[in-house]
Coordinates of N, CA, C and O in Angstrom, one line a residue:
M200 N 143.8 86.3 111.8 CA 142.5 86.5 112.4 C 141.5 86.9 111.4 O 141.7 87.7 110.5
V201 N 140.3 86.2 111.4 CA 139.2 86.4 110.4 C 138.0 87.1 111.1 O 137.6 86.7 112.2
V202 N 137.6 88.2 110.5 CA 136.5 89.0 111.1 C 135.3 88.8 110.1 O 135.4 89.2 109.0
V203 N 134.1 88.3 110.6 CA 132.9 88.2 109.8 C 132.0 89.3 110.2 O 131.6 89.4 111.4
L204 N 131.7 90.2 109.3 CA 130.8 91.3 109.6 C 129.3 91.0 109.5 O 128.5 91.5 110.3
S205 N 129.0 90.1 108.6 CA 127.5 89.7 108.5 C 127.4 88.3 108.0 O 128.1 87.9 107.0
S206 N 126.5 87.6 108.6 CA 126.3 86.2 108.1 C 125.3 86.1 107.1 O 125.1 85.1 106.4
A207 N 124.5 87.2 106.9 CA 123.4 87.2 105.9 C 123.9 87.6 104.5 O 124.8 88.5 104.4
S208 N 123.5 86.9 103.5 CA 123.9 87.3 102.1 C 123.2 88.6 101.7 O 122.1 88.9 102.3
P209 N 123.6 89.3 100.7 CA 122.9 90.5 100.2 C 121.5 90.2 99.8 O 120.6 91.0 100.0
V210 N 121.2 89.0 99.3 CA 119.9 88.6 98.9 C 119.0 88.5 100.1 O 117.9 89.0 100.1
Q211 N 119.5 87.8 101.2 CA 118.7 87.7 102.4 C 118.4 89.1 103.0 O 117.3 89.3 103.5
E212 N 119.4 90.0 102.9 CA 119.2 91.3 103.5 C 118.1 92.0 102.7 O 117.2 92.7 103.3
R213 N 118.1 91.9 101.4 CA 117.1 92.6 100.6 C 115.7 92.0 100.9 O 114.7 92.7 101.0
L214 N 115.6 90.7 101.0 CA 114.3 90.1 101.3 C 113.8 90.5 102.7 O 112.6 90.7 102.8
R215 N 114.7 90.6 103.6 CA 114.3 91.0 104.9 C 113.7 92.4 104.9 O 112.7 92.8 105.6
L216 N 114.3 93.3 104.1 CA 113.8 94.7 104.0 C 112.5 94.8 103.3 O 111.8 95.8 103.5
R217 N 112.2 93.9 102.5 CA 110.9 94.0 101.7 C 109.7 93.4 102.4 O 108.6 93.4 101.9
Q218 N 109.9 92.9 103.6 CA 108.7 92.3 104.3 C 107.8 93.4 104.6 O 108.2 94.5 105.2
P219 N 106.5 93.3 104.4 CA 105.5 94.3 104.7 C 105.3 94.4 106.2 O 105.5 93.5 106.9
Y220 N 104.9 95.6 106.6 CA 104.5 95.8 107.9 C 103.2 95.0 108.2 O 102.4 94.9 107.3
P221 N 103.0 94.5 109.4 CA 101.8 93.7 109.7 C 100.6 94.6 109.7 O 100.7 95.8 110.1
D222 N 99.5 94.1 109.4 CA 98.2 94.8 109.5 C 97.6 94.5 110.9 O 98.0 93.6 111.6
F223 N 96.8 95.5 111.3 CA 96.2 95.4 112.6 C 94.6 95.4 112.4 O 94.1 96.1 111.5
K224 N 93.9 94.7 113.3 CA 92.5 94.7 113.3 C 91.9 95.7 114.3 O 92.3 95.7 115.4
V225 N 90.9 96.4 113.9 CA 90.1 97.3 114.8 C 88.8 96.6 115.0 O 88.0 96.4 114.1
V226 N 88.6 96.3 116.3 CA 87.4 95.4 116.7 C 86.6 96.2 117.7 O 87.0 96.7 118.7
V227 N 85.3 96.3 117.3 CA 84.3 96.9 118.2 C 83.5 95.8 118.9 O 83.2 94.8 118.3
L228 N 83.4 96.0 120.2 CA 82.7 95.1 121.1 C 81.2 95.5 121.4 O 80.9 96.7 121.4
D229 N 80.4 94.5 121.6 CA 79.0 94.8 122.0 C 79.0 95.4 123.4 O 79.8 95.0 124.2
D230 N 78.0 96.2 123.6 CA 77.8 96.8 125.0 C 76.3 97.0 125.1 O 75.5 96.8 124.2
D231 N 75.9 97.4 126.3 CA 74.5 97.6 126.6 C 74.0 99.1 126.5 O 72.9 99.4 126.9
F232 N 74.9 100.0 126.0 CA 74.5 101.4 126.0 C 74.6 102.1 124.7 O 73.9 103.1 124.5
N233 N 75.3 101.6 123.7 CA 75.3 102.2 122.4 C 74.2 101.7 121.5 O 74.0 100.5 121.5
T234 N 73.5 102.6 120.9 CA 72.4 102.2 120.0 C 73.0 101.8 118.6 O 74.1 102.1 118.3
F235 N 72.2 101.0 117.9 CA 72.6 100.7 116.5 C 72.8 101.9 115.7 O 73.8 102.0 115.0
Q236 N 72.0 102.9 115.8 CA 72.1 104.2 115.1 C 73.4 104.9 115.4 O 74.1 105.3 114.5
H237 N 73.8 104.9 116.7 CA 75.1 105.6 117.0 C 76.3 104.8 116.5 O 77.2 105.4 116.0
V238 N 76.2 103.5 116.6 CA 77.3 102.7 116.0 C 77.5 102.9 114.5 O 78.6 103.2 114.0
V239 N 76.4 102.9 113.8 CA 76.4 103.1 112.4 C 76.9 104.4 112.0 O 77.8 104.6 111.2
E240 N 76.4 105.5 112.6 CA 76.8 106.8 112.3 C 78.3 107.0 112.6 O 79.0 107.7 111.9
T241 N 78.7 106.4 113.7 CA 80.1 106.6 114.1 C 81.1 105.9 113.1 O 82.1 106.4 112.7
L242 N 80.7 104.7 112.7 CA 81.5 103.9 111.7 C 81.6 104.7 110.4 O 82.7 104.8 109.8
V243 N 80.5 105.2 109.9 CA 80.4 105.9 108.7 C 81.3 107.2 108.8 O 82.0 107.6 107.8
R244 N 81.2 107.9 109.9 CA 82.0 109.1 110.1 C 83.5 108.9 110.2 O 84.3 109.7 109.6
I245 N 83.9 107.8 110.8 CA 85.3 107.7 111.1 C 86.1 106.7 110.2 O 87.2 107.0 109.8
I246 N 85.5 105.6 109.7 CA 86.2 104.7 108.9 C 86.0 105.1 107.4 O 84.9 105.2 106.9
P247 N 87.2 105.3 106.7 CA 87.1 105.7 105.3 C 86.4 104.7 104.5 O 86.5 103.5 104.6
A248 N 85.6 105.2 103.6 CA 84.8 104.5 102.6 C 83.8 103.6 103.2 O 83.2 102.7 102.5
M249 N 83.5 103.7 104.5 CA 82.4 103.0 105.1 C 81.1 103.5 104.7 O 80.8 104.7 104.7
I250 N 80.2 102.6 104.1 CA 78.9 103.0 103.7 C 77.9 102.5 104.7 O 78.1 101.6 105.5
P251 N 76.7 103.2 104.8 CA 75.7 102.9 105.8 C 75.3 101.4 105.8 O 75.2 100.8 106.8
D252 N 75.1 100.8 104.6 CA 74.7 99.4 104.5 C 75.7 98.5 105.2 O 75.4 97.6 106.0
K253 N 77.0 98.7 104.9 CA 78.0 97.9 105.6 C 78.1 98.2 107.1 O 78.3 97.3 107.9
A254 N 77.9 99.4 107.5 CA 77.9 99.8 108.9 C 76.8 99.1 109.6 O 76.9 98.6 110.7
W255 N 75.6 99.0 109.0 CA 74.5 98.3 109.6 C 74.8 96.8 109.7 O 74.5 96.2 110.8
E256 N 75.4 96.3 108.7 CA 75.7 94.8 108.8 C 76.7 94.6 109.9 O 76.6 93.6 110.7
L257 N 77.7 95.5 110.1 CA 78.7 95.3 111.2 C 78.0 95.5 112.5 O 78.3 94.8 113.5
A258 N 77.1 96.5 112.6 CA 76.4 96.7 113.9 C 75.6 95.5 114.3 O 75.6 95.1 115.5
H259 N 74.9 94.8 113.4 CA 74.2 93.6 113.6 C 75.1 92.5 114.0 O 74.8 91.7 114.9
R260 N 76.3 92.4 113.4 CA 77.3 91.4 113.8 C 77.8 91.6 115.2 O 78.0 90.7 116.0
I261 N 78.1 92.9 115.5 CA 78.5 93.3 116.9 C 77.5 92.8 117.9 O 77.8 92.2 118.9
D262 N 76.2 93.1 117.6 CA 75.2 92.7 118.5 C 75.0 91.2 118.6 O 74.8 90.7 119.7
G263 N 75.0 90.5 117.5 CA 74.8 89.1 117.5 C 75.9 88.2 117.9 O 75.7 87.2 118.6
E264 N 77.1 88.6 117.6 CA 78.3 87.8 117.8 C 79.2 88.3 119.0 O 80.1 87.7 119.4
G265 N 78.9 89.5 119.4 CA 79.6 90.1 120.5 C 80.8 91.0 120.1 O 81.3 91.8 120.9
S266 N 81.2 91.0 118.8 CA 82.2 91.8 118.3 C 82.3 91.7 116.8 O 81.7 90.8 116.2
A267 N 83.0 92.7 116.2 CA 83.2 92.6 114.7 C 84.4 93.4 114.4 O 84.7 94.5 115.0
V268 N 85.2 92.9 113.4 CA 86.3 93.7 112.8 C 85.7 94.7 111.9 O 85.1 94.4 110.9
V269 N 86.0 96.0 112.2 CA 85.4 97.1 111.4 C 86.4 97.7 110.5 O 86.0 98.4 109.5
W270 N 87.7 97.4 110.7 CA 88.7 97.9 109.8 C 90.0 97.1 110.0 O 90.3 96.6 111.1
C271 N 90.8 96.9 109.0 CA 92.0 96.2 109.1 C 93.0 96.9 108.1 O 92.7 97.2 107.0
G272 N 94.2 97.1 108.7 CA 95.3 97.8 107.9 C 96.5 98.2 108.7 O 96.7 97.6 109.8
P273 N 97.3 99.1 108.2 CA 98.5 99.5 108.8 C 98.3 100.0 110.3 O 97.3 100.6 110.6
Q274 N 99.3 99.7 111.1 CA 99.2 100.0 112.5 C 98.8 101.4 112.9 O 98.0 101.7 113.7
E275 N 99.5 102.4 112.2 CA 99.3 103.8 112.5 C 97.9 104.2 112.3 O 97.2 104.9 113.1
Q276 N 97.3 103.8 111.2 CA 95.9 104.1 110.9 C 95.0 103.4 111.8 O 94.0 103.9 112.3
A277 N 95.3 102.1 112.1 CA 94.5 101.3 113.0 C 94.4 102.0 114.4 O 93.3 102.1 115.0
E278 N 95.5 102.5 114.9 CA 95.6 103.2 116.2 C 94.7 104.5 116.1 O 94.0 104.7 117.1
L279 N 94.7 105.2 115.0 CA 93.9 106.4 114.9 C 92.4 106.0 115.0 O 91.7 106.6 115.7
Y280 N 92.0 105.1 114.1 CA 90.6 104.7 114.1 C 90.1 104.1 115.4 O 89.0 104.4 115.9
H281 N 91.0 103.4 116.1 CA 90.7 102.8 117.4 C 90.5 103.9 118.4 O 89.5 103.9 119.1
Q282 N 91.3 104.9 118.4 CA 91.2 106.0 119.3 C 89.9 106.8 119.1 O 89.2 107.2 120.0
Q283 N 89.7 107.1 117.8 CA 88.5 107.9 117.4 C 87.2 107.2 117.8 O 86.3 107.8 118.3
L284 N 87.1 105.9 117.5 CA 85.9 105.1 117.8 C 85.7 105.1 119.3 O 84.6 105.2 119.7
G285 N 86.8 104.9 120.0 CA 86.6 104.8 121.5 C 86.2 106.2 122.0 O 85.4 106.3 122.9
A286 N 86.8 107.2 121.5 CA 86.4 108.6 121.9 C 85.0 108.9 121.6 O 84.3 109.7 122.3
A287 N 84.4 108.3 120.6 CA 83.0 108.5 120.3 C 82.1 107.7 121.1 O 80.9 107.7 121.0
G288 N 82.7 106.9 122.0 CA 81.9 106.1 122.9 C 81.7 104.6 122.6 O 81.0 103.9 123.4
L289 N 82.3 104.1 121.5 CA 82.1 102.7 121.2 C 83.1 101.9 122.1 O 84.1 102.4 122.6
T290 N 82.7 100.7 122.4 CA 83.5 99.8 123.3 C 84.5 99.1 122.4 O 84.0 98.3 121.5
M291 N 85.7 99.2 122.6 CA 86.8 98.7 121.7 C 87.6 97.6 122.4 O 87.9 97.6 123.6
A292 N 87.9 96.6 121.6 CA 88.8 95.6 122.0 C 90.2 96.1 121.7 O 90.4 97.0 120.9
P293 N 91.2 95.6 122.4 CA 92.6 96.0 122.2 C 93.0 95.7 120.7 O 92.5 94.8 120.1
L294 N 93.8 96.6 120.2 CA 94.3 96.3 118.8 C 95.1 95.0 118.8 O 95.8 94.7 119.7
E295 N 94.9 94.3 117.7 CA 95.7 93.0 117.5 C 96.1 92.9 116.1 O 95.5 93.4 115.2
R296 N 97.2 92.1 115.9 CA 97.7 91.9 114.6 C 96.6 91.0 113.8 O 96.0 90.1 114.4
A297 N 96.5 91.3 112.5 CA 95.6 90.6 111.7 C 96.2 89.2 111.3 O 97.3 89.0 111.3

């Protein structure tokens, strides 16, 4: 009797372990009640390294296109920023893989 414990080679196992975790997108949606100023101030306060000029650009994109990706990265951080932005009153799209 022959027992096969694993069909994957050691090299395949190592490659599988090295795959990075997927990134997630944090998307803010346009709405009729948040002002540009509130969106900008909220993005600058919550998203690390967000500068006012970039936040204004994103606010205009949200208004003009209906949504904008405001941050992309690891799932745990994306969940935190998504929750904080929503708690501040921004209208959020569900998290999605990048």
